[in-house]
Amino acid sequence: MKNGKVYKGDSVYFSYEKLGKAIYDSPIEKGEDISNHYGHPEATGDAFQDMIFGLEYQPLIYVRARLFASARQSFLLYFYNVQFGATGKEMNLVYHPLLIQTLVKDMVAFSIVEDGFLNVRAVDKLIKKWKRKPSYLTDKELQHGIINNYNVSKISPKPKEQNTIEVTIKANDIYYKGEMVARYKVVQHMPIVGWSGSTKNNNLYVIEKPGGAIIAWVKVPLTRPVFHLMPADKKVSFPVVTTDRDERKIIASAMKVLIVMQQEKSTVKN
């Protein structure tokens, strides 16, 4: 793979294009000391972009970079969704810095492109081989969680906002239905008891009323598929599944959960 071309010997086999701008403002910096270092493109400095493989003006294979979050797994999962164009066949593969290069070598070895078209039998053989690899993700594994595109590109459209509860963040102020109801700030320490796991490799926040009374604490593990929320009137935190790592989006999500909890409490009282 070189300069947008995939070579078989000295001949160009097909072309590729890297696409997309990352949606997520990740807090993970290149070289950061985290577990499973090679499972996180931000830690390795990888752009983790969408890709198109094909011939001139004829796309054949679409590769979308995606995120998966589930309460059933320990870590936020980065993976590629590989779609083999008109064949309707696809597979999902866990990210690794060398995965695309290895996959492309197999594409060439199996001769999946013949006479300008995808060879369906070759695609089947390729998928069969990759199904035996630990990086292969089954549909069953992806059923229980949230999947989001990592990029916005011409093959990954911008996600639609689903803000059914009108929470917005401006600077550190939190607005509900246009009224400033709280603010948040970064903290270095949190209550010792009631939390799942340690605070290492976590971003820590407190949400307060305008007068300073604490509403809740939020703990955000950098590489986990959840953030942990502890309302001020509770003694135990609970996880909220999310693919977000953007500070404001997480705080907005936490505030929405708190609003729903308050609404449910008011309903019970009435």
Short mmCIF file of N, CA and C in Angstrom, two decimals, residues 6 36 40 56 63 79 94 108 110 121-122 130-131 135-136 140 161 164 185 190 202 204 215 221 229 243-244 267:
data_model
loop_
_atom_site.label_atom_id
_atom_site.label_comp_id
_atom_site.label_asym_id
_atom_site.label_seq_id
_atom_site.Cartn_x
_atom_site.Cartn_y
_atom_site.Cartn_z
N VAL A 6 -2.67 0.02 -4.19
CA VAL A 6 -2.30 -1.30 -3.67
C VAL A 6 -1.62 -2.05 -4.81
N ASN A 36 -4.06 -2.43 27.13
CA ASN A 36 -4.42 -2.77 25.75
C ASN A 36 -4.07 -1.62 24.80
N HIS A 40 -6.37 0.89 20.89
CA HIS A 40 -6.90 2.25 20.84
C HIS A 40 -6.11 3.09 19.85
N GLU A 56 -10.56 2.89 -10.62
CA GLU A 56 -10.79 4.30 -10.90
C GLU A 56 -12.27 4.56 -11.13
N VAL A 63 -14.91 0.51 3.93
CA VAL A 63 -14.44 0.20 5.28
C VAL A 63 -14.78 1.39 6.18
N PHE A 79 -13.58 -0.81 15.98
CA PHE A 79 -13.59 -1.87 14.98
C PHE A 79 -13.87 -1.31 13.60
N VAL A 94 -12.07 -6.23 14.84
CA VAL A 94 -11.52 -5.39 15.91
C VAL A 94 -10.26 -4.67 15.42
N VAL A 108 -5.60 -9.31 -1.88
CA VAL A 108 -4.79 -9.53 -3.08
C VAL A 108 -4.52 -11.02 -3.26
N PHE A 110 -6.24 -13.56 -2.30
CA PHE A 110 -7.44 -14.30 -2.70
C PHE A 110 -8.00 -13.83 -4.04
N ARG A 121 -16.92 -15.68 -4.92
CA ARG A 121 -16.33 -16.87 -4.30
C ARG A 121 -15.08 -16.51 -3.52
N ALA A 122 -14.28 -15.61 -4.07
CA ALA A 122 -13.07 -15.18 -3.38
C ALA A 122 -13.41 -14.40 -2.11
N TRP A 130 -11.14 -15.10 7.82
CA TRP A 130 -11.12 -14.11 8.90
C TRP A 130 -12.07 -14.47 10.04
N LYS A 131 -13.07 -15.26 9.76
CA LYS A 131 -13.97 -15.71 10.83
C LYS A 131 -13.24 -16.54 11.88
N SER A 135 -9.88 -11.44 15.90
CA SER A 135 -10.33 -10.07 15.64
C SER A 135 -11.74 -10.03 15.04
N TYR A 136 -12.27 -11.18 14.63
CA TYR A 136 -13.58 -11.21 13.98
C TYR A 136 -14.70 -11.02 15.02
N LYS A 140 -23.87 -11.50 16.86
CA LYS A 140 -24.38 -11.73 18.20
C LYS A 140 -23.65 -10.87 19.22
N GLU A 161 -28.94 14.42 15.62
CA GLU A 161 -29.05 14.71 17.04
C GLU A 161 -30.38 14.17 17.57
N THR A 164 -33.94 14.50 22.96
CA THR A 164 -35.33 14.56 23.38
C THR A 164 -35.49 15.34 24.68
N LYS A 185 -17.56 21.10 36.88
CA LYS A 185 -16.14 21.41 36.90
C LYS A 185 -15.32 20.13 37.08
N MET A 190 -12.76 12.50 44.60
CA MET A 190 -14.19 12.23 44.72
C MET A 190 -14.43 11.47 46.02
N ASN A 202 -9.00 8.08 34.81
CA ASN A 202 -10.37 8.58 34.77
C ASN A 202 -10.37 10.11 34.76
N LEU A 204 -12.58 13.15 36.22
CA LEU A 204 -13.51 13.28 37.34
C LEU A 204 -14.20 14.65 37.30
N ILE A 215 -25.01 18.25 42.99
CA ILE A 215 -26.10 17.44 42.41
C ILE A 215 -25.62 16.01 42.19
N PRO A 221 -14.01 6.78 32.84
CA PRO A 221 -12.82 6.01 32.47
C PRO A 221 -12.50 6.25 30.99
N LEU A 229 -22.03 7.42 37.31
CA LEU A 229 -22.76 8.55 37.84
C LEU A 229 -23.19 8.26 39.28
N THR A 243 -20.64 5.65 23.91
CA THR A 243 -19.41 5.68 23.10
C THR A 243 -18.74 7.04 23.18
N ASP A 244 -19.39 8.01 23.79
CA ASP A 244 -18.85 9.37 23.85
C ASP A 244 -17.64 9.46 24.77
N THR A 267 -43.09 11.67 39.96
CA THR A 267 -44.28 10.88 39.55
C THR A 267 -44.71 9.95 40.68
#
